[in-house]
Short mmCIF file of C-alpha atoms in Angstrom, two decimals:
data_model
loop_
_atom_site.label_atom_id
_atom_site.label_comp_id
_atom_site.label_asym_id
_atom_site.label_seq_id
_atom_site.Cartn_x
_atom_site.Cartn_y
_atom_site.Cartn_z
CA UNK A 129 65.76 -5.60 -18.27
CA UNK A 130 63.67 -8.68 -17.39
CA UNK A 131 61.15 -6.53 -15.48
CA UNK A 132 60.93 -4.11 -18.42
CA UNK A 133 60.26 -7.07 -20.75
CA UNK A 134 57.37 -8.18 -18.51
CA UNK A 135 56.05 -4.60 -18.47
CA UNK A 136 56.17 -4.36 -22.30
CA UNK A 137 54.26 -7.64 -22.60
CA UNK A 138 51.71 -6.29 -20.08
CA UNK A 139 51.35 -3.12 -22.18
CA UNK A 140 50.72 -5.21 -25.31
CA UNK A 141 47.95 -7.18 -23.61
CA UNK A 142 46.50 -3.97 -22.13
CA UNK A 143 46.34 -2.46 -25.64
CA UNK A 144 44.43 -5.57 -26.77
CA UNK A 145 42.08 -5.11 -23.77
CA UNK A 146 43.13 -8.48 -22.38
CA UNK A 147 43.32 -7.07 -18.88
CA UNK A 148 43.71 -10.38 -17.07
CA UNK A 149 46.90 -11.23 -18.99
CA UNK A 150 48.11 -7.65 -18.64
CA UNK A 151 47.60 -7.95 -14.87
CA UNK A 152 49.67 -11.18 -14.79
CA UNK A 153 52.64 -9.59 -16.62
CA UNK A 154 52.57 -6.40 -14.56
CA UNK A 155 52.60 -8.59 -11.45
CA UNK A 156 55.69 -10.43 -12.80
CA UNK A 157 57.35 -7.06 -13.40
CA UNK A 158 56.59 -5.98 -9.81
CA UNK A 159 57.86 -9.29 -8.41
CA UNK A 160 61.08 -8.82 -10.39
CA UNK A 161 61.51 -5.15 -9.51
CA UNK A 162 59.26 -4.17 -6.56
CA UNK A 163 60.46 -0.57 -6.24
CA UNK A 164 59.34 0.75 -9.63
CA UNK A 165 56.41 3.20 -9.35
CA UNK A 166 55.29 2.83 -12.99
CA UNK A 167 54.78 -0.95 -12.63
CA UNK A 168 52.35 -0.37 -9.76
CA UNK A 169 50.73 2.46 -11.72
CA UNK A 170 50.19 0.21 -14.75
CA UNK A 171 48.78 -2.61 -12.66
CA UNK A 172 46.45 -0.10 -10.94
CA UNK A 173 45.16 0.99 -14.38
CA UNK A 174 44.55 -2.67 -15.30
CA UNK A 175 42.69 -3.38 -12.06
CA UNK A 176 40.53 -0.31 -12.65
CA UNK A 177 39.55 -1.67 -16.06
CA UNK A 178 38.61 -4.95 -14.33
CA UNK A 179 36.45 -3.01 -11.85
CA UNK A 180 38.65 -4.04 -8.91
CA UNK A 181 38.97 -0.52 -7.51
CA UNK A 182 40.02 -1.37 -3.96
CA UNK A 183 43.03 -3.39 -5.19
CA UNK A 184 43.73 -0.70 -7.78
CA UNK A 185 43.71 1.94 -5.01
CA UNK A 186 46.41 0.01 -3.07
CA UNK A 187 48.64 -0.16 -6.17
CA UNK A 188 48.10 3.52 -7.00
CA UNK A 189 48.96 4.52 -3.41
CA UNK A 190 52.09 2.35 -3.52
CA UNK A 191 53.13 4.00 -6.79
CA UNK A 192 53.02 7.53 -5.29
CA UNK A 193 54.74 6.35 -2.12
CA UNK A 194 57.61 5.24 -4.32
CA UNK A 195 57.48 8.45 -6.41
CA UNK A 196 55.50 11.40 -5.07
CA UNK A 197 55.95 13.26 -8.38
CA UNK A 198 54.29 10.43 -10.36
CA UNK A 199 51.34 12.37 -11.88
CA UNK A 200 49.52 9.37 -13.34
CA UNK A 201 49.83 7.61 -9.99
CA UNK A 202 48.06 10.50 -8.21
CA UNK A 203 45.44 10.62 -10.97
CA UNK A 204 44.71 6.90 -10.64
CA UNK A 205 44.58 7.10 -6.86
CA UNK A 206 42.06 9.95 -7.17
CA UNK A 207 39.98 8.03 -9.73
CA UNK A 208 39.88 4.99 -7.41
CA UNK A 209 38.82 7.10 -4.43
CA UNK A 210 36.11 8.74 -6.53
CA UNK A 211 34.86 5.42 -7.95
CA UNK A 212 34.63 4.08 -4.40
CA UNK A 213 32.69 7.17 -3.25
CA UNK A 214 35.41 8.95 -1.26
CA UNK A 215 35.15 12.31 -3.00
CA UNK A 216 37.12 14.20 -0.33
CA UNK A 217 40.17 11.95 -0.70
CA UNK A 218 39.78 12.09 -4.48
CA UNK A 219 39.82 15.90 -4.39
CA UNK A 220 43.10 15.90 -2.47
CA UNK A 221 44.67 13.62 -5.09
CA UNK A 222 43.55 15.79 -8.00
CA UNK A 223 44.74 18.93 -6.20
CA UNK A 224 48.16 17.27 -5.80
CA UNK A 225 48.23 16.60 -9.56
CA UNK A 226 47.51 20.29 -10.23
CA UNK A 227 50.33 21.25 -7.90
CA UNK A 228 52.64 19.14 -10.07
CA UNK A 229 51.03 20.15 -13.37
CA UNK A 230 48.65 23.11 -13.07
CA UNK A 231 47.52 22.74 -16.71
CA UNK A 232 46.46 19.11 -16.36
CA UNK A 233 42.96 19.18 -17.89
CA UNK A 234 42.07 15.67 -16.72
CA UNK A 235 42.75 16.59 -13.10
CA UNK A 236 40.74 19.80 -13.52
CA UNK A 237 37.72 17.84 -14.83
CA UNK A 238 38.00 15.10 -12.21
CA UNK A 239 38.17 17.73 -9.46
CA UNK A 240 34.86 19.14 -10.74
CA UNK A 241 33.38 15.64 -10.73
CA UNK A 242 34.49 15.08 -7.13
CA UNK A 243 32.91 18.41 -6.11
CA UNK A 244 29.66 17.39 -7.85
CA UNK A 245 29.58 14.10 -5.93
CA UNK A 246 30.11 15.94 -2.63
CA UNK A 247 27.17 18.24 -3.47
CA UNK A 248 24.87 15.29 -4.25
CA UNK A 249 25.90 13.66 -0.96
CA UNK A 250 24.96 16.78 1.02
CA UNK A 251 21.60 17.17 -0.76
CA UNK A 252 20.79 13.48 -0.23
CA UNK A 253 21.59 13.72 3.48
CA UNK A 254 19.17 16.65 3.92
CA UNK A 255 16.44 15.03 1.81
CA UNK A 256 16.71 11.74 3.71
CA UNK A 257 15.98 13.61 6.93
CA UNK A 258 13.00 15.23 5.17
CA UNK A 259 11.89 11.74 4.07
CA UNK A 260 12.00 12.86 0.43
CA UNK A 261 13.21 9.44 -0.66
CA UNK A 262 12.61 10.01 -4.38
CA UNK A 263 15.01 12.96 -4.33
CA UNK A 264 17.61 10.84 -2.50
CA UNK A 265 17.33 8.12 -5.17
CA UNK A 266 17.81 10.79 -7.86
CA UNK A 267 20.92 12.17 -6.09
CA UNK A 268 22.42 8.72 -5.62
CA UNK A 269 21.85 7.83 -9.28
CA UNK A 270 23.70 10.99 -10.32
CA UNK A 271 26.52 10.35 -7.80
CA UNK A 272 26.89 6.72 -8.95
CA UNK A 273 27.63 7.95 -12.48
CA UNK A 274 30.97 9.15 -11.04
CA UNK A 275 31.27 6.57 -8.24
CA UNK A 276 30.03 3.27 -9.75
CA UNK A 277 31.77 1.10 -7.15
CA UNK A 278 30.49 2.95 -4.08
CA UNK A 279 28.59 0.47 -1.89
CA UNK A 280 27.53 3.28 0.45
CA UNK A 281 25.67 5.13 -2.30
CA UNK A 282 24.10 1.93 -3.56
CA UNK A 283 22.92 0.98 -0.06
CA UNK A 284 21.38 4.42 0.54
CA UNK A 285 19.61 4.19 -2.82
CA UNK A 286 18.37 0.66 -2.01
CA UNK A 287 17.12 1.71 1.42
CA UNK A 288 15.15 4.60 -0.12
CA UNK A 289 13.73 2.31 -2.81
CA UNK A 290 12.52 0.01 -0.02
CA UNK A 291 10.96 2.96 1.83
CA UNK A 292 9.22 3.93 -1.43
CA UNK A 293 7.78 0.42 -1.75
CA UNK A 294 9.95 -0.42 -4.79
CA UNK A 295 11.04 -3.70 -3.22
CA UNK A 296 12.27 -5.67 -6.30
CA UNK A 297 14.62 -2.81 -7.25
CA UNK A 298 15.89 -2.49 -3.68
CA UNK A 299 16.42 -6.25 -3.38
CA UNK A 300 18.32 -6.31 -6.67
CA UNK A 301 20.77 -3.63 -5.52
CA UNK A 302 21.34 -5.31 -2.13
CA UNK A 303 21.77 -8.74 -3.72
CA UNK A 304 24.41 -7.40 -6.13
CA UNK A 305 26.43 -6.12 -3.19
CA UNK A 306 26.01 -9.37 -1.23
CA UNK A 307 27.31 -11.36 -4.21
CA UNK A 308 30.54 -9.36 -3.95
CA UNK A 309 30.57 -9.14 -0.15
CA UNK A 310 28.32 -11.62 1.70
CA UNK A 311 29.22 -10.03 5.06
CA UNK A 312 28.07 -6.51 4.16
CA UNK A 313 25.85 -5.59 7.14
CA UNK A 314 24.18 -2.69 5.30
CA UNK A 315 23.15 -4.91 2.39
CA UNK A 316 21.86 -7.57 4.80
CA UNK A 317 19.83 -4.86 6.55
CA UNK A 318 18.27 -3.67 3.27
CA UNK A 319 17.36 -7.24 2.28
CA UNK A 320 15.68 -7.63 5.67
CA UNK A 321 13.94 -4.27 5.29
CA UNK A 322 12.38 -5.32 1.97
CA UNK A 323 11.09 -8.56 3.48
CA UNK A 324 9.81 -6.68 6.53
CA UNK A 325 7.85 -4.20 4.39
CA UNK A 326 6.45 -7.07 2.30
CA UNK A 327 5.03 -8.59 5.51
CA UNK A 328 7.52 -11.51 5.53
CA UNK A 329 8.45 -10.65 9.08
CA UNK A 330 10.05 -13.94 10.17
CA UNK A 331 12.48 -13.96 7.23
CA UNK A 332 13.18 -10.27 7.79
CA UNK A 333 14.21 -10.90 11.40
CA UNK A 334 16.73 -13.51 10.19
CA UNK A 335 18.44 -10.93 7.96
CA UNK A 336 18.43 -8.29 10.71
CA UNK A 337 20.02 -10.76 13.13
CA UNK A 338 22.66 -11.67 10.52
CA UNK A 339 23.42 -7.97 9.95
CA UNK A 340 23.84 -7.47 13.70
CA UNK A 341 26.26 -10.40 13.85
CA UNK A 342 28.42 -8.63 11.26
CA UNK A 343 27.98 -5.20 12.87
CA UNK A 344 26.63 -5.37 16.46
CA UNK A 345 26.31 -1.56 16.62
CA UNK A 346 24.20 -1.28 13.43
CA UNK A 347 21.49 1.07 14.78
CA UNK A 348 19.04 0.73 11.89
CA UNK A 349 19.18 -3.07 11.90
CA UNK A 350 18.74 -3.08 15.68
CA UNK A 351 15.66 -0.80 15.52
CA UNK A 352 14.13 -2.69 12.58
CA UNK A 353 14.66 -6.03 14.33
CA UNK A 354 12.99 -4.75 17.49
CA UNK A 355 10.03 -3.34 15.52
CA UNK A 356 9.63 -6.52 13.49
CA UNK A 357 9.51 -8.73 16.59
CA UNK A 358 7.08 -6.36 18.37
CA UNK A 359 4.81 -6.11 15.33
CA UNK A 360 4.72 -9.88 14.86
CA UNK A 361 3.91 -10.47 18.54
CA UNK A 362 1.12 -7.84 18.72
CA UNK A 363 -0.50 -9.02 15.50
CA UNK A 364 -0.46 -12.66 16.61
CA UNK A 365 -1.89 -11.75 20.03
CA UNK A 366 -4.65 -9.76 18.31
CA UNK A 367 -5.47 -12.73 16.06
CA UNK A 368 -5.67 -15.07 19.08
CA UNK A 369 -7.99 -12.68 20.94
CA UNK A 370 -10.22 -12.41 17.85
CA UNK A 371 -10.47 -16.19 17.47
CA UNK A 372 -11.50 -16.46 21.13
CA UNK A 373 -14.25 -13.89 20.55
CA UNK A 374 -12.59 -11.30 22.78
CA UNK A 375 -13.19 -8.46 20.33
CA UNK A 376 -12.47 -5.63 22.73
CA UNK A 377 -8.99 -7.00 23.50
CA UNK A 378 -8.38 -7.74 19.80
CA UNK A 379 -9.25 -4.12 18.97
CA UNK A 380 -6.77 -2.82 21.57
CA UNK A 381 -3.97 -5.11 20.36
CA UNK A 382 -4.43 -4.23 16.69
CA UNK A 383 -4.46 -0.53 17.64
CA UNK A 384 -1.19 -0.93 19.56
CA UNK A 385 0.35 -2.79 16.63
CA UNK A 386 -0.59 0.06 14.27
CA UNK A 387 1.45 2.45 16.42
CA UNK A 388 4.70 0.48 16.13
CA UNK A 389 5.89 1.42 12.63
CA UNK A 390 3.90 3.74 10.32
CA UNK A 391 6.32 2.93 7.45
CA UNK A 392 5.28 -0.72 7.26
CA UNK A 393 2.50 -0.22 4.73
CA UNK A 394 1.55 -3.83 3.93
CA UNK A 395 1.42 -5.02 7.52
CA UNK A 396 -0.47 -1.90 8.61
CA UNK A 397 -3.00 -2.41 5.79
CA UNK A 398 -3.69 -5.90 7.18
CA UNK A 399 -3.92 -4.55 10.72
CA UNK A 400 -6.47 -1.92 9.65
CA UNK A 401 -8.50 -4.58 7.87
CA UNK A 402 -8.32 -6.86 10.94
CA UNK A 403 -9.46 -4.02 13.18
CA UNK A 404 -12.25 -3.28 10.70
CA UNK A 405 -13.40 -6.89 11.05
CA UNK A 406 -13.42 -6.48 14.83
CA UNK A 407 -15.50 -3.29 14.54
CA UNK A 408 -17.99 -5.03 12.26
CA UNK A 409 -18.35 -7.81 14.85
CA UNK A 410 -19.02 -5.10 17.45
CA UNK A 411 -21.66 -3.63 15.06
CA UNK A 412 -19.60 -0.44 14.76
CA UNK A 413 -20.01 -0.30 11.01
CA UNK A 414 -18.90 3.28 10.38
CA UNK A 415 -15.67 2.67 12.30
CA UNK A 416 -15.20 -0.57 10.36
CA UNK A 417 -15.67 1.30 7.07
CA UNK A 418 -13.05 3.88 8.16
CA UNK A 419 -10.56 1.12 9.00
CA UNK A 420 -11.08 -0.63 5.66
CA UNK A 421 -10.72 2.72 3.87
CA UNK A 422 -7.37 3.24 5.61
CA UNK A 423 -6.35 -0.27 4.55
CA UNK A 424 -7.04 0.34 0.85
CA UNK A 425 -5.34 3.74 1.01
CA UNK A 426 -2.18 1.91 2.06
CA UNK A 427 -2.67 -0.97 -0.39
CA UNK A 428 -5.14 -0.34 -3.21
CA UNK A 429 -4.86 -3.97 -4.36
CA UNK A 430 -6.02 -5.39 -1.02
CA UNK A 431 -9.11 -7.40 -2.05
CA UNK A 432 -9.98 -8.54 1.48
CA UNK A 433 -10.31 -4.93 2.68
CA UNK A 434 -12.63 -4.04 -0.24
CA UNK A 435 -14.78 -7.10 0.53
CA UNK A 436 -14.99 -6.23 4.22
CA UNK A 437 -15.89 -2.60 3.49
CA UNK A 438 -18.49 -3.66 0.90
CA UNK A 439 -20.18 -5.92 3.46
CA UNK A 440 -20.26 -3.03 5.95
CA UNK A 441 -21.86 -0.84 3.27
CA UNK A 442 -24.46 -3.56 2.72
CA UNK A 443 -25.12 -3.76 6.46
CA UNK A 444 -25.69 -0.01 6.60
CA UNK A 445 -27.75 0.04 3.36
CA UNK A 446 -25.17 2.14 1.49
CA UNK A 447 -25.72 0.08 -1.63
CA UNK A 448 -24.12 2.36 -4.22
CA UNK A 449 -20.83 2.25 -2.28
CA UNK A 450 -21.16 -1.51 -1.88
CA UNK A 451 -21.65 -1.96 -5.64
CA UNK A 452 -18.58 0.19 -6.33
CA UNK A 453 -16.40 -1.94 -4.03
CA UNK A 454 -17.73 -5.25 -5.38
CA UNK A 455 -17.09 -4.02 -8.95
CA UNK A 456 -13.48 -3.24 -7.97
CA UNK A 457 -13.11 -6.73 -6.47
CA UNK A 458 -14.66 -8.45 -9.49
CA UNK A 459 -12.38 -6.55 -11.87
CA UNK A 460 -9.40 -7.77 -9.83
CA UNK A 461 -10.53 -11.38 -9.28
CA UNK A 462 -13.26 -12.62 -11.61
CA UNK A 463 -14.59 -15.49 -9.47
CA UNK A 464 -18.16 -16.85 -9.28
CA UNK A 465 -18.36 -15.83 -5.63
CA UNK A 466 -17.39 -12.23 -6.37
CA UNK A 467 -19.81 -12.09 -9.31
CA UNK A 468 -22.65 -13.23 -7.04
CA UNK A 469 -21.76 -10.68 -4.36
CA UNK A 470 -21.81 -7.93 -6.99
CA UNK A 471 -25.16 -9.15 -8.33
CA UNK A 472 -26.66 -9.20 -4.81
CA UNK A 473 -25.50 -5.65 -4.16
CA UNK A 474 -26.92 -4.47 -7.50
CA UNK A 475 -30.29 -6.06 -6.64
CA UNK A 476 -30.32 -4.36 -3.23
CA UNK A 477 -29.40 -1.05 -4.87
CA UNK A 478 -32.29 -1.42 -7.31
CA UNK A 479 -34.64 -2.33 -4.47
CA UNK A 480 -33.50 0.66 -2.42
CA UNK A 481 -34.55 3.04 -5.19
CA UNK A 482 -38.16 1.75 -5.07
CA UNK A 483 -40.72 2.43 -2.37
CA UNK A 484 -39.84 0.58 0.81
CA UNK A 485 -43.16 -1.09 1.59
CA UNK A 486 -41.83 -2.54 4.83
CA UNK A 487 -40.90 0.93 6.00
CA UNK A 488 -44.29 2.33 4.92
CA UNK A 489 -46.07 -0.24 7.11
CA UNK A 490 -43.48 0.07 9.86
CA UNK A 491 -42.63 -3.65 9.93
CA UNK A 492 -39.47 -5.71 9.71
CA UNK A 493 -38.58 -7.51 6.47
CA UNK A 494 -39.16 -10.81 8.23
CA UNK A 495 -42.64 -9.77 9.52
CA UNK A 496 -45.32 -12.49 9.62
CA UNK A 497 -48.66 -12.30 7.74
CA UNK A 498 -50.45 -11.42 10.97
CA UNK A 499 -47.97 -8.62 11.77
CA UNK A 500 -48.44 -7.18 8.28
CA UNK A 501 -52.24 -7.16 8.74
CA UNK A 502 -51.99 -5.46 12.12
CA UNK A 503 -49.62 -2.87 10.70
CA UNK A 504 -51.97 -2.16 7.79
CA UNK A 505 -54.94 -1.76 10.13
CA UNK A 506 -53.02 0.75 12.24
CA UNK A 507 -51.58 2.78 9.36
CA UNK A 508 -54.75 2.77 7.23
CA UNK A 509 -56.78 4.19 10.11
CA UNK A 510 -54.03 6.72 10.86
CA UNK A 511 -53.93 8.13 7.32
CA UNK A 512 -57.56 7.64 6.12
CA UNK A 513 -58.73 10.84 4.32
CA UNK A 514 -62.02 10.98 6.32
CA UNK A 515 -60.03 11.33 9.48
CA UNK A 516 -58.34 14.48 8.13
CA UNK A 517 -61.31 16.14 6.39
CA UNK A 518 -61.08 19.16 8.66
CA UNK A 519 -57.35 19.68 8.06
CA UNK A 520 -55.74 22.09 5.59
CA UNK A 521 -55.66 21.21 1.90
CA UNK A 522 -51.91 20.57 2.11
CA UNK A 523 -52.27 18.14 5.04
CA UNK A 524 -55.19 16.38 3.34
CA UNK A 525 -53.11 15.86 0.19
CA UNK A 526 -50.18 14.45 2.17
CA UNK A 527 -52.42 12.09 4.15
CA UNK A 528 -54.12 10.87 0.97
CA UNK A 529 -50.69 10.08 -0.47
CA UNK A 530 -49.71 8.13 2.64
CA UNK A 531 -53.07 6.31 2.68
CA UNK A 532 -52.48 5.20 -0.90
CA UNK A 533 -48.91 4.05 -0.14
CA UNK A 534 -50.16 2.02 2.86
CA UNK A 535 -52.68 0.33 0.58
CA UNK A 536 -49.98 -0.39 -2.04
CA UNK A 537 -47.71 -1.84 0.61
CA UNK A 538 -50.43 -4.11 1.98
CA UNK A 539 -51.45 -5.24 -1.52
CA UNK A 540 -47.89 -6.42 -2.23
CA UNK A 541 -46.82 -7.76 1.15
CA UNK A 542 -50.04 -9.62 1.91
CA UNK A 543 -49.76 -11.64 -1.31
CA UNK A 544 -46.99 -14.31 -1.02
CA UNK A 545 -46.21 -14.33 -4.77
CA UNK A 546 -46.09 -10.55 -5.09
CA UNK A 547 -44.06 -10.30 -1.89
CA UNK A 548 -41.55 -12.85 -3.20
CA UNK A 549 -41.15 -10.88 -6.46
CA UNK A 550 -40.78 -7.65 -4.53
CA UNK A 551 -38.19 -9.16 -2.17
CA UNK A 552 -36.15 -10.51 -5.10
CA UNK A 553 -35.92 -7.04 -6.65
CA UNK A 554 -38.14 -7.71 -9.68
CA UNK A 555 -39.89 -4.80 -11.34
CA UNK A 556 -43.53 -5.18 -10.29
CA UNK A 557 -44.85 -3.07 -13.15
CA UNK A 558 -43.21 -5.46 -15.59
CA UNK A 559 -45.27 -8.19 -13.94
CA UNK A 560 -48.51 -6.31 -14.78
CA UNK A 561 -48.93 -4.51 -11.46
CA UNK A 562 -49.71 -0.90 -12.34
CA UNK A 563 -49.79 0.96 -9.05
CA UNK A 564 -50.74 4.20 -10.82
CA UNK A 565 -54.26 2.87 -11.31
CA UNK A 566 -54.44 1.47 -7.78
CA UNK A 567 -57.49 2.45 -5.61
CA UNK A 568 -56.64 2.24 -1.89
CA UNK A 569 -60.30 2.61 -0.86
CA UNK A 570 -61.13 -0.78 -2.37
CA UNK A 571 -58.45 -2.41 -0.22
CA UNK A 572 -59.70 -0.53 2.83
CA UNK A 573 -63.33 -1.58 2.25
CA UNK A 574 -62.38 -5.17 1.61
CA UNK A 575 -60.22 -5.29 4.72
CA UNK A 576 -62.80 -3.74 7.07
CA UNK A 577 -66.00 -5.22 5.51
CA UNK A 578 -68.05 -7.92 7.24
CA UNK A 579 -68.50 -8.42 10.97
CA UNK A 580 -66.49 -5.97 12.90
CA UNK A 581 -66.49 -3.52 9.98
CA UNK A 582 -65.41 0.06 10.42
CA UNK A 583 -66.65 3.56 9.58
CA UNK A 584 -65.88 7.18 10.45
CA UNK A 585 -68.59 9.44 11.91
CA UNK A 586 -68.23 13.18 12.35
CA UNK A 587 -69.35 14.75 15.61
CA UNK A 588 -68.42 18.27 14.59
CA UNK A 589 -65.91 20.16 12.50
CA UNK A 590 -62.56 18.31 12.64
CA UNK A 591 -63.81 15.88 15.30
CA UNK A 592 -64.28 12.18 14.63
CA UNK A 593 -65.17 9.09 16.53
CA UNK A 594 -64.79 5.54 15.32
CA UNK A 595 -67.77 3.22 14.97
CA UNK A 596 -67.31 -0.51 14.58
CA UNK A 597 -70.18 -2.64 13.21
#
């Protein structure tokens, strides 16, 4: 009678949804009369409402041990198994209920739910092998609707979120589990995996080591720990070689590091950028551009890789591409330095679309005044129309064009002020220099007049000899 009184009080509190007090009175009933199946069944129901499914499962199992015909006991045991993710065991419990009561609609529905969970598990297993991690996350979300307390499903979802680069979500799931169970090796592994993929390799190793302490045979934690240590060592060795100026060795070490774990996107982006820097030092600009392109494919927010690639574009006179990269950088980080880099690239792009007077004369941009004069002398004589008077009309026209361009180039580059404006990218026509009205013969006469002057003399059709005064 005393146990029944405790049970009735527990029922009253349960009806009020005061599950903690209900739990206390059901416990008193069990302590008073430990062989009553319904007391365990009621306490199991209370624990389920409190989300304590493992304890609830023990009470539900005890209730059916005491009375194998206790339908609600089998139902609660099945619900606990299902909530904890053990759909096979849950199915057996619901089938037992249907043996006792074949019209039990709750058991029929719960059996369907357990079958659905099993199907999602199978699909997720196949998709994980296919590396279709988004599909796995979808399957685990659906399964968790029926199995909200299943750590296994949550861990698989968190691992896939980490592999998809959704690190905050993955960390949140793992942290929730660790708050309930600080020794959960799978959750420790996922926390380490997130840190590892965010390039916090030292902290990641600590979590992997902790996971292996809890579960020495944890294969994934063991592999991840080994990869993390190898990646850290190779990257550091590559950095040391680079600082010492041993670029060939640095290139080899960064390449080896890139082969360790293709899933580590952030670290690999940095390794590609580092190798790109090495290639630029070796004057292998196209290879450097390829490396930086691979870096930004992995991490499209990686400013350093855009800057490195832009500089390589500048070095190879691919100014439009350089401008595009500097614009991307300036949109991301609006600093004075980035603004100036963009401006410089825009100036070079503008200059590249004009005639390249240095190229026309065949001199370097740092050529001296004397070198410019010598180059003009050589090119003016080479393309002078009198020299090609016996050629076809088409050739004569082309040579006249080149002769004029040589004269233009000399006019600009031989004048320090004009040269400075040209070098700075200013529009020369805006400064009053109209090259359309330019007469190259005047420059030629002025250059070759006086002692040592020059003239062409014909000795026959298409034949010339040079006569110096």
